[in-house]
Short mmCIF file of C-alpha atoms and ligand atoms in Angstrom, two decimals:
data_model
loop_
_atom_site.label_atom_id
_atom_site.label_comp_id
_atom_site.label_asym_id
_atom_site.label_seq_id
_atom_site.Cartn_x
_atom_site.Cartn_y
_atom_site.Cartn_z
CA UNK A 29 0.19 -0.02 0.04
CA UNK A 30 1.41 3.52 -1.01
CA UNK A 31 -1.07 5.52 0.54
CA UNK A 32 -0.46 7.40 3.51
CA UNK A 33 -3.12 7.77 5.78
CA UNK A 34 -2.47 9.96 8.73
CA UNK A 35 -4.79 11.13 11.36
CA UNK A 36 -6.56 14.05 12.84
CA UNK A 37 -4.69 16.64 10.33
CA UNK A 38 -5.97 20.42 10.36
CA UNK A 39 -7.47 20.88 6.99
CA UNK A 40 -6.29 24.80 7.44
CA UNK A 41 -3.94 25.14 4.25
CA UNK A 42 -6.04 22.90 2.56
CA UNK A 43 -9.16 25.14 2.21
CA UNK A 44 -9.35 28.48 0.94
CA UNK A 45 -11.56 30.16 3.26
CA UNK A 46 -8.54 29.51 5.62
CA UNK A 47 -11.21 28.13 8.28
CA UNK A 48 -9.67 26.08 10.75
CA UNK A 49 -10.95 22.34 11.13
CA UNK A 50 -9.52 18.91 11.65
CA UNK A 51 -9.79 16.01 8.70
CA UNK A 52 -10.52 12.72 11.36
CA UNK A 53 -8.01 10.84 8.49
CA UNK A 54 -6.19 12.37 5.30
CA UNK A 55 -4.55 11.18 2.21
CA UNK A 56 -3.55 12.52 -0.22
CA UNK A 57 -3.49 10.48 -3.84
CA UNK A 58 -1.11 10.86 -7.02
CA UNK A 59 -2.80 8.20 -9.15
CA UNK A 60 -5.23 5.98 -9.76
CA UNK A 61 -4.03 2.86 -7.44
CA UNK A 62 -3.59 5.36 -3.98
CA UNK A 63 -7.27 6.66 -5.40
CA UNK A 64 -8.60 2.94 -5.01
CA UNK A 65 -6.38 2.24 -2.00
CA UNK A 66 -8.06 5.71 -0.48
CA UNK A 67 -11.81 3.58 -1.40
CA UNK A 68 -11.31 0.75 -0.25
CA UNK A 69 -9.80 1.84 2.99
CA UNK A 70 -13.38 4.10 3.89
CA UNK A 71 -15.10 0.84 2.83
CA UNK A 72 -13.31 -1.15 4.85
CA UNK A 73 -13.25 0.92 7.85
CA UNK A 74 -16.94 2.22 7.09
CA UNK A 75 -15.80 5.68 7.08
CA UNK A 76 -17.04 7.95 4.27
CA UNK A 77 -14.80 9.38 1.48
CA UNK A 78 -14.84 13.27 0.59
CA UNK A 79 -12.97 14.07 -1.92
CA UNK A 80 -11.12 17.32 -2.87
CA UNK A 81 -9.26 19.24 -5.13
CA UNK A 82 -7.37 22.74 -4.19
CA UNK A 83 -10.53 23.72 -1.72
CA UNK A 84 -11.35 26.34 -3.16
CA UNK A 85 -15.32 26.10 -2.97
CA UNK A 86 -14.96 24.54 0.64
CA UNK A 87 -17.29 26.06 3.61
CA UNK A 88 -16.69 23.80 6.73
CA UNK A 89 -18.34 24.25 8.75
CA UNK A 90 -17.16 21.94 11.32
CA UNK A 91 -14.42 19.04 11.99
CA UNK A 92 -14.72 16.15 9.29
CA UNK A 93 -15.69 12.50 10.40
CA UNK A 94 -14.31 11.51 7.45
CA UNK A 95 -10.82 10.46 5.03
CA UNK A 96 -10.30 13.73 3.02
CA UNK A 97 -8.75 12.74 0.12
CA UNK A 98 -6.65 15.53 -2.04
CA UNK A 99 -6.67 14.46 -5.43
CA UNK A 100 -2.36 15.23 -6.31
CA UNK A 101 -2.77 13.41 -9.30
CA UNK A 102 -0.21 15.36 -11.80
CA UNK A 103 0.30 15.13 -15.15
CA UNK A 104 -0.66 16.90 -19.09
CA UNK A 105 -0.45 15.53 -22.94
CA UNK A 106 -1.60 16.23 -26.25
CA UNK A 107 -4.25 13.23 -27.76
CA UNK A 108 -5.46 14.72 -30.82
CA UNK A 109 -4.51 17.42 -33.16
CA UNK A 110 -5.34 17.68 -36.75
CA UNK A 111 -3.38 20.56 -37.76
CA UNK A 112 -6.68 22.90 -35.78
CA UNK A 113 -8.12 20.93 -33.88
CA UNK A 114 -6.26 19.87 -30.48
CA UNK A 115 -7.74 17.18 -27.34
CA UNK A 116 -5.91 17.96 -24.89
CA UNK A 117 -5.96 15.82 -21.18
CA UNK A 118 -5.10 16.63 -17.73
CA UNK A 119 -4.97 14.58 -14.46
CA UNK A 120 -8.00 15.76 -11.54
CA UNK A 121 -4.87 16.70 -9.22
CA UNK A 122 -3.17 19.23 -12.00
CA UNK A 123 -3.43 23.19 -10.64
CA UNK A 124 -6.32 24.69 -12.70
CA UNK A 125 -4.87 28.23 -14.02
CA UNK A 126 -1.11 26.47 -14.71
CA UNK A 127 -2.65 23.94 -16.66
CA UNK A 128 -4.21 26.95 -18.89
CA UNK A 129 -1.06 28.40 -18.72
CA UNK A 130 0.24 25.35 -20.64
CA UNK A 131 -2.38 25.38 -22.95
CA UNK A 132 -1.71 28.93 -24.49
CA UNK A 133 2.04 28.06 -24.24
CA UNK A 134 0.90 24.88 -26.68
CA UNK A 135 -0.59 28.05 -28.85
CA UNK A 136 -3.62 26.59 -27.92
CA UNK A 137 -6.76 29.13 -27.71
CA UNK A 138 -10.19 27.97 -26.07
CA UNK A 139 -9.01 28.20 -22.30
CA UNK A 140 -8.25 31.99 -21.59
CA UNK A 141 -11.39 32.90 -20.41
CA UNK A 142 -11.10 30.77 -17.38
CA UNK A 143 -6.94 32.83 -15.71
CA UNK A 144 -6.69 32.33 -12.89
CA UNK A 145 -9.50 30.70 -11.89
CA UNK A 146 -8.03 28.35 -8.64
CA UNK A 147 -8.49 24.96 -7.98
CA UNK A 148 -7.95 21.80 -9.92
CA UNK A 149 -8.81 20.46 -12.86
CA UNK A 150 -10.63 17.07 -11.63
CA UNK A 151 -12.88 19.91 -9.30
CA UNK A 152 -13.46 22.31 -13.14
CA UNK A 153 -16.64 20.02 -14.49
CA UNK A 154 -17.84 20.07 -11.06
CA UNK A 155 -19.84 22.71 -11.00
CA UNK A 156 -18.91 23.62 -14.77
CA UNK A 157 -16.66 26.67 -14.28
CA UNK A 158 -17.06 29.98 -15.49
CA UNK A 159 -15.55 33.75 -15.77
CA UNK A 160 -16.10 36.07 -18.47
CA UNK A 161 -18.77 34.25 -20.48
CA UNK A 162 -17.25 30.59 -21.35
CA UNK A 163 -17.50 27.58 -19.30
CA UNK A 164 -15.86 24.69 -19.49
CA UNK A 165 -18.45 22.96 -21.16
CA UNK A 166 -17.86 25.23 -24.20
CA UNK A 167 -14.84 23.55 -24.78
CA UNK A 168 -15.44 20.53 -22.92
CA UNK A 169 -14.59 16.65 -24.95
CA UNK A 170 -14.73 14.87 -22.38
CA UNK A 171 -13.72 12.62 -18.53
CA UNK A 172 -12.68 9.79 -16.85
CA UNK A 173 -14.94 9.49 -13.58
CA UNK A 174 -14.95 6.36 -11.41
CA UNK A 175 -18.17 5.46 -10.10
CA UNK A 176 -17.61 5.12 -6.19
CA UNK A 177 -20.68 2.85 -6.12
CA UNK A 178 -19.39 -0.16 -8.70
CA UNK A 179 -15.65 1.07 -8.42
CA UNK A 180 -15.59 0.39 -12.48
CA UNK A 181 -14.21 3.65 -14.48
CA UNK A 182 -16.45 5.42 -17.10
CA UNK A 183 -16.13 8.03 -19.54
CA UNK A 184 -18.44 10.80 -20.29
CA UNK A 185 -19.33 13.11 -22.48
CA UNK A 186 -20.91 16.57 -23.32
CA UNK A 187 -24.15 15.54 -23.20
CA UNK A 188 -23.65 13.33 -20.58
CA UNK A 189 -22.41 15.46 -17.44
CA UNK A 190 -25.93 17.39 -17.18
CA UNK A 191 -23.42 20.97 -17.62
CA UNK A 192 -25.68 23.87 -16.76
CA UNK A 193 -24.63 27.49 -14.52
CA UNK A 194 -22.91 26.00 -11.79
CA UNK A 195 -24.19 22.74 -11.83
CA UNK A 196 -23.47 19.55 -13.32
CA UNK A 197 -24.53 15.72 -12.58
CA UNK A 198 -21.33 15.39 -11.07
CA UNK A 199 -22.58 18.57 -8.84
CA UNK A 200 -25.91 16.93 -8.07
CA UNK A 201 -25.28 13.14 -7.63
CA UNK A 202 -23.13 14.61 -5.20
CA UNK A 203 -20.19 12.09 -3.81
CA UNK A 204 -20.85 9.18 -6.49
CA UNK A 205 -18.42 9.78 -8.89
CA UNK A 206 -14.42 10.88 -8.48
CA UNK A 207 -13.45 12.56 -11.32
CA UNK A 208 -10.17 11.51 -12.54
CA UNK A 209 -9.24 13.12 -15.45
CA UNK A 210 -10.52 15.56 -17.69
CA UNK A 211 -10.20 16.52 -21.74
CA UNK A 212 -10.80 19.59 -24.02
CA UNK A 213 -11.10 20.07 -27.52
CA UNK A 214 -9.29 23.07 -28.09
CA UNK A 215 -7.99 25.61 -30.87
CA UNK A 216 -4.86 26.85 -33.18
CA UNK A 217 -6.94 29.32 -34.78
CA UNK A 218 -8.22 31.96 -32.62
CA UNK A 219 -11.96 32.55 -31.79
CA UNK A 220 -11.74 34.87 -28.58
CA UNK A 221 -14.68 36.03 -26.46
CA UNK A 222 -14.70 39.19 -25.41
CA UNK A 223 -18.15 40.11 -24.91
CA UNK A 224 -17.18 40.61 -21.34
CA UNK A 225 -17.45 44.58 -21.17
CA UNK A 226 -14.43 45.11 -18.97
CA UNK A 227 -12.13 42.82 -21.10
CA UNK A 228 -12.53 44.53 -24.46
CA UNK A 229 -12.04 47.69 -22.72
CA UNK A 230 -9.06 46.61 -20.49
CA UNK A 231 -7.93 45.48 -23.91
CA UNK A 232 -7.99 48.69 -25.28
CA UNK A 233 -6.98 50.58 -22.72
CA UNK A 234 -3.66 48.78 -23.35
CA UNK A 235 -3.74 49.56 -27.19
CA UNK A 236 -4.47 46.16 -28.24
CA UNK A 237 -6.84 46.14 -30.98
CA UNK A 238 -6.24 42.44 -31.62
CA UNK A 239 -5.18 40.12 -29.17
CA UNK A 240 -4.07 37.73 -29.60
CA UNK A 241 -5.20 34.44 -27.12
CA UNK A 242 -3.00 35.28 -24.28
CA UNK A 243 -3.49 38.91 -24.38
CA UNK A 244 -6.78 37.85 -23.37
CA UNK A 245 -5.46 35.80 -20.90
CA UNK A 246 -3.21 38.88 -19.63
CA UNK A 247 -6.03 40.85 -19.31
CA UNK A 248 -8.19 38.86 -17.65
CA UNK A 249 -5.59 38.12 -14.60
CA UNK A 250 -5.06 42.02 -14.04
CA UNK A 251 -8.65 42.66 -13.88
CA UNK A 252 -9.45 39.84 -11.59
CA UNK A 253 -6.14 40.80 -9.27
CA UNK A 254 -8.25 44.25 -9.08
CA UNK A 255 -11.47 43.08 -8.16
CA UNK A 256 -10.73 40.28 -6.06
CA UNK A 257 -8.85 38.82 -2.52
CA UNK A 258 -6.35 36.77 -2.88
CA UNK A 259 -7.13 33.71 -0.37
CA UNK A 260 -3.57 33.14 0.42
CA UNK A 261 -3.92 37.13 1.44
CA UNK A 262 -7.67 36.88 2.41
CA UNK A 263 -9.22 33.41 3.30
CA UNK A 264 -12.12 33.24 0.74
CA UNK A 265 -14.01 30.95 -1.62
CA UNK A 266 -14.51 33.00 -4.78
CA UNK A 267 -18.65 34.49 -5.42
CA UNK A 268 -20.29 33.16 -2.41
CA UNK A 269 -24.04 32.91 -3.88
CA UNK A 270 -25.32 31.95 -7.61
CA UNK A 271 -26.60 34.87 -10.01
CA UNK A 272 -30.00 34.42 -9.00
CA UNK A 273 -32.20 33.51 -12.19
CA UNK A 274 -35.40 35.02 -11.78
CA UNK A 275 -38.54 35.69 -14.24
CA UNK A 276 -39.13 38.81 -15.89
CA UNK A 277 -41.75 39.95 -14.23
CA UNK A 278 -40.01 39.76 -10.93
CA UNK A 279 -37.18 41.21 -12.37
CA UNK A 280 -39.43 44.69 -13.60
CA UNK A 281 -40.96 44.73 -10.39
CA UNK A 282 -37.32 45.17 -8.50
CA UNK A 283 -36.54 47.69 -10.91
CA UNK A 284 -39.83 49.67 -10.62
CA UNK A 285 -38.27 50.07 -6.91
CA UNK A 286 -34.65 50.42 -8.30
CA UNK A 287 -33.54 51.48 -11.15
CA UNK A 288 -30.30 50.61 -11.78
CA UNK A 289 -30.49 46.93 -10.82
CA UNK A 290 -28.13 44.61 -13.01
CA UNK A 291 -29.86 41.96 -15.06
CA UNK A 292 -28.61 40.65 -18.30
CA UNK A 293 -31.92 38.70 -20.33
CA UNK A 294 -31.20 34.50 -20.31
CA UNK A 295 -32.19 32.39 -23.60
CA UNK A 296 -35.43 31.22 -21.67
CA UNK A 297 -36.28 34.71 -21.15
CA UNK A 298 -35.69 34.88 -17.96
CA UNK A 299 -33.33 37.41 -16.48
CA UNK A 300 -30.03 36.67 -14.16
CA UNK A 301 -29.87 39.41 -11.83
CA UNK A 302 -25.99 40.09 -10.39
CA UNK A 303 -25.87 38.62 -6.78
CA UNK A 304 -23.44 41.11 -5.37
CA UNK A 305 -25.58 44.03 -6.83
CA UNK A 306 -28.06 42.43 -4.40
CA UNK A 307 -26.17 42.72 -1.62
CA UNK A 308 -24.62 45.83 -1.96
CA UNK A 309 -28.36 47.55 -2.45
CA UNK A 310 -28.90 45.87 1.19
CA UNK A 311 -25.98 47.62 2.67
CA UNK A 312 -23.83 44.50 3.01
CA UNK A 313 -20.56 45.86 1.37
CA UNK A 314 -17.94 45.57 3.85
CA UNK A 315 -19.71 44.39 6.53
CA UNK A 316 -17.80 42.72 8.66
CA UNK A 317 -18.79 41.04 13.05
CA UNK A 318 -15.67 39.12 14.12
CA UNK A 319 -13.48 37.72 11.74
CA UNK A 320 -16.15 37.01 9.14
CA UNK A 321 -16.64 39.63 6.14
CA UNK A 322 -18.43 40.79 3.29
CA UNK A 323 -15.12 42.44 1.33
CA UNK A 324 -14.68 46.20 0.37
CA UNK A 325 -14.74 46.04 -2.99
CA UNK A 326 -16.64 42.52 -4.17
CA UNK A 327 -19.78 42.38 -1.79
CA UNK A 328 -20.51 38.49 -3.34
CA UNK A 329 -17.00 37.32 -1.46
CA UNK A 330 -17.51 36.15 1.82
CA UNK A 331 -14.43 36.76 3.76
CA UNK A 332 -12.08 35.43 7.00
CA UNK A 333 -10.01 37.81 8.14
CA UNK A 334 -8.32 35.36 10.09
CA UNK A 335 -9.77 33.17 12.57
CA UNK A 336 -13.45 32.73 10.87
CA UNK A 337 -15.27 29.70 11.87
CA UNK A 338 -17.45 27.72 9.18
CA UNK A 339 -19.65 28.12 11.25
CA UNK A 340 -19.67 31.74 11.90
CA UNK A 341 -19.61 32.35 7.75
CA UNK A 342 -22.17 29.93 6.86
CA UNK A 343 -24.57 32.69 9.85
CA UNK A 344 -23.26 35.11 8.02
CA UNK A 345 -24.67 33.87 4.47
CA UNK A 346 -28.02 32.94 5.97
CA UNK A 347 -28.64 36.00 7.52
CA UNK A 348 -27.54 37.71 3.84
CA UNK A 349 -29.95 34.92 2.26
CA UNK A 350 -33.08 36.06 4.39
CA UNK A 351 -32.41 39.90 4.06
CA UNK A 352 -32.35 39.27 0.40
CA UNK A 353 -35.37 37.20 0.53
CA UNK A 354 -37.30 39.62 2.71
CA UNK A 355 -36.44 42.86 0.54
CA UNK A 356 -36.51 41.78 -3.12
CA UNK A 357 -38.71 38.05 -3.30
CA UNK A 358 -35.13 36.76 -4.32
CA UNK A 359 -34.00 33.56 -3.00
CA UNK A 360 -29.98 33.79 -3.33
CA UNK A 361 -28.15 30.09 -3.26
CA UNK A 362 -24.66 29.50 -2.18
CA UNK A 363 -22.32 28.12 -4.37
CA UNK A 364 -19.09 26.80 -2.72
CA UNK A 365 -19.91 22.95 -1.22
CA UNK A 366 -20.60 22.80 2.39
CA UNK A 367 -19.30 19.98 4.90
CA UNK A 368 -18.80 19.29 8.55
CA UNK A 369 -22.10 21.78 9.05
P1 LIG B 412 -12.76 22.21 -4.30
O1 LIG B 412 -13.20 23.19 -3.39
O2 LIG B 412 -11.00 21.51 -3.20
O3 LIG B 412 -14.06 20.77 -4.35
C1 LIG B 412 -15.03 21.21 -4.63
C2 LIG B 412 -15.67 20.65 -4.78
O4 LIG B 412 -15.60 19.35 -6.00
C3 LIG B 412 -15.83 19.94 -3.35
O5 LIG B 412 -17.53 19.59 -3.69
C4 LIG B 412 -15.60 18.43 -4.03
O6 LIG B 412 -15.66 17.35 -2.95
C5 LIG B 412 -15.17 18.36 -5.05
N1 LIG B 412 -14.40 17.18 -5.91
C6 LIG B 412 -13.31 17.95 -5.97
N2 LIG B 412 -12.29 17.15 -7.14
C7 LIG B 412 -13.38 16.32 -7.80
C8 LIG B 412 -12.89 14.93 -7.94
N3 LIG B 412 -11.57 15.08 -8.85
N4 LIG B 412 -13.92 14.26 -8.41
C9 LIG B 412 -15.37 14.56 -8.08
N5 LIG B 412 -15.27 15.44 -6.83
C10 LIG B 412 -14.45 16.56 -7.22
N6 LIG B 412 -15.27 29.44 -10.04
C11 LIG B 412 -15.69 29.94 -11.24
O7 LIG B 412 -16.83 29.16 -11.86
N7 LIG B 412 -15.23 30.97 -11.95
C12 LIG B 412 -14.73 31.87 -10.56
O8 LIG B 412 -14.74 32.89 -11.76
C13 LIG B 412 -14.28 31.41 -9.74
N8 LIG B 412 -13.03 32.68 -9.22
C14 LIG B 412 -12.74 31.95 -8.36
C15 LIG B 412 -11.99 33.48 -7.36
C16 LIG B 412 -11.76 33.21 -6.33
C17 LIG B 412 -10.39 33.80 -5.68
C18 LIG B 412 -11.95 31.67 -5.41
C19 LIG B 412 -11.46 31.15 -4.14
C20 LIG B 412 -13.05 29.97 -6.07
C21 LIG B 412 -13.35 30.99 -7.07
N9 LIG B 412 -14.14 30.15 -8.14
C22 LIG B 412 -15.12 30.55 -9.05
C23 LIG B 412 -14.35 28.67 -7.16
C24 LIG B 412 -13.36 27.23 -7.70
O9 LIG B 412 -12.02 28.18 -7.68
C25 LIG B 412 -13.60 26.74 -8.61
O10 LIG B 412 -14.94 26.14 -8.54
C26 LIG B 412 -12.73 25.44 -8.36
O11 LIG B 412 -13.22 24.68 -9.67
C27 LIG B 412 -12.55 24.66 -7.02
O12 LIG B 412 -11.86 23.51 -7.65
P2 LIG B 412 -11.05 23.11 -6.32
O13 LIG B 412 -10.02 22.06 -6.49
O14 LIG B 412 -10.42 24.01 -5.36
O15 LIG B 412 -12.23 22.36 -5.60
P1 LIG B 413 -18.71 41.61 -13.09
O1 LIG B 413 -17.80 41.76 -14.41
O2 LIG B 413 -18.76 42.48 -11.75
O3 LIG B 413 -19.98 41.22 -13.18
C1 LIG B 413 -21.18 40.61 -12.50
C2 LIG B 413 -22.24 39.81 -12.61
O4 LIG B 413 -22.94 40.00 -13.91
C3 LIG B 413 -21.38 38.59 -12.69
O5 LIG B 413 -21.23 37.53 -12.14
C4 LIG B 413 -22.06 37.94 -14.28
O6 LIG B 413 -22.50 37.03 -14.04
C5 LIG B 413 -22.65 38.73 -14.63
N1 LIG B 413 -22.47 39.81 -16.24
C6 LIG B 413 -21.48 41.20 -16.72
N2 LIG B 413 -21.64 41.12 -17.48
C7 LIG B 413 -22.17 40.05 -18.56
C8 LIG B 413 -22.53 40.07 -19.38
N3 LIG B 413 -21.87 40.92 -20.91
N4 LIG B 413 -23.34 39.01 -19.79
C9 LIG B 413 -23.93 38.22 -18.88
N5 LIG B 413 -23.90 38.62 -17.37
C10 LIG B 413 -22.85 38.74 -17.11
O7 LIG B 413 -19.24 40.67 -12.23
P2 LIG B 413 -16.86 39.87 -11.40
O8 LIG B 413 -17.85 39.11 -10.23
O9 LIG B 413 -16.07 40.53 -11.59
O10 LIG B 413 -16.76 38.37 -12.02
C11 LIG B 413 -16.06 38.16 -13.75
C12 LIG B 413 -16.38 36.87 -14.05
O11 LIG B 413 -15.27 35.97 -12.91
C13 LIG B 413 -18.35 36.78 -13.92
O12 LIG B 413 -18.10 35.56 -15.21
C14 LIG B 413 -17.76 35.72 -12.65
O13 LIG B 413 -19.00 34.86 -12.51
C15 LIG B 413 -16.26 35.12 -12.17
N6 LIG B 413 -16.54 34.90 -11.06
C16 LIG B 413 -16.58 33.11 -10.68
C17 LIG B 413 -17.27 33.25 -9.49
C18 LIG B 413 -16.79 32.02 -8.45
O14 LIG B 413 -16.47 31.48 -7.87
N7 LIG B 413 -17.98 31.25 -9.14
C19 LIG B 413 -15.21 34.60 -8.63
C20 LIG B 413 -14.95 35.59 -9.79
C21 LIG B 413 -15.42 35.83 -10.78
P3 LIG B 413 -21.66 35.47 -14.44
O15 LIG B 413 -21.53 35.28 -12.75
O16 LIG B 413 -22.93 34.78 -14.66
O17 LIG B 413 -20.78 35.34 -15.63
#
């Protein structure tokens, strides 16, 4: 057995909120064999298994009575290349942003708008990560997952993943699928997505008229670095709430009382509201109680000023949810995955 299992391990270094909780058992899987060892161990000892990657989309509200398995498998490869369309594959434990940089270094376009998102390749399909008008479903070419119920390997194509806004089959069937490696279909020709206002604007400010995928990546990195707190400095899990999609009539009612409402029409006729705008209007921007707070520049991001517990962060999130429901009649759904509550 090569898997090293430790007991009572602090998860503070393994969650981007920097919340101090303990894992009853903790191990890191470097390959498929170690993943199977962890599965066997959890089954034999009748202990739940919690798989994590970079811990950047977790809210840990208490100690985790499980074997926490951190995916640490590494490797990237080109699988197919017809001179235009190139399929690449990465192991689940590959850190996401360096993987994006690697694809750009290979002259491949497709992932540039998803630059600087923390976390791992294996977690990216969980919530179909998205930013600046692109989601992984737009360039997804397949993935290999282990069915934790049967121990069998299964290949998934785009349709089978049931990707939606910050959602997927893997998030719905929580705890069933362990993602081992993911494939993306990228392009040697550049089809850039510049429709998100700040991207075009930043490129224009830099005097770049005909941007490359690398230029777009750099512009997005600079926008993100200005707006978002770095988890290494200030604990956070990115956007804490999903942007709610509501009936157009509700959006219109809110707009009558708040003419500045930020809302985007959806293909199905509903409206996507900017959750951060609602939270800011309700006066929560910069709010702080003990070490749990709402970021002073970005109301969608809850932050840990140092010693906030997961429970304190959760309590703050629930107060915000109640307030937004009372003021606007809108239910905010939490985005990070909650464990130990
Ligand atoms: P973790 O937090 O470790 O895990 C997340 C979930 O996935 C958990 O339920 C876990 O059990 C499960 N999981 C992890 N790995 C696997 C696996 N191999 N197989 C099966 N299940 C697994 N998200 C966006 O979509 N867009 C953004 O722009 C964005 N920006 C962010 C900015 C900041 C500053 C931060 C802190 C977060 C941001 N996020 C964003 C959220 C987060 O980075 C992503 O959701 C990321 O994909 C999480 O990856 P992770 O490896 O850290 O997952
Ligand atoms: P922003 O540019 O201030 O915009 C606020 C919200 O309005 C965004 O969340 C976005 O929704 C929506 N929006 C903006 N322009 C849009 C357009 N042209 N069409 C449709 N919707 C539009 O947002 P931000 O907070 O700085 O984030 C920028 C991007 O990074 C967003 O895509 C955001 O999702 C992503 N991001 C995600 C996380 C996370 O943890 N999930 C953290 C940081 C940033 P969408 O969110 O639906 O795109």
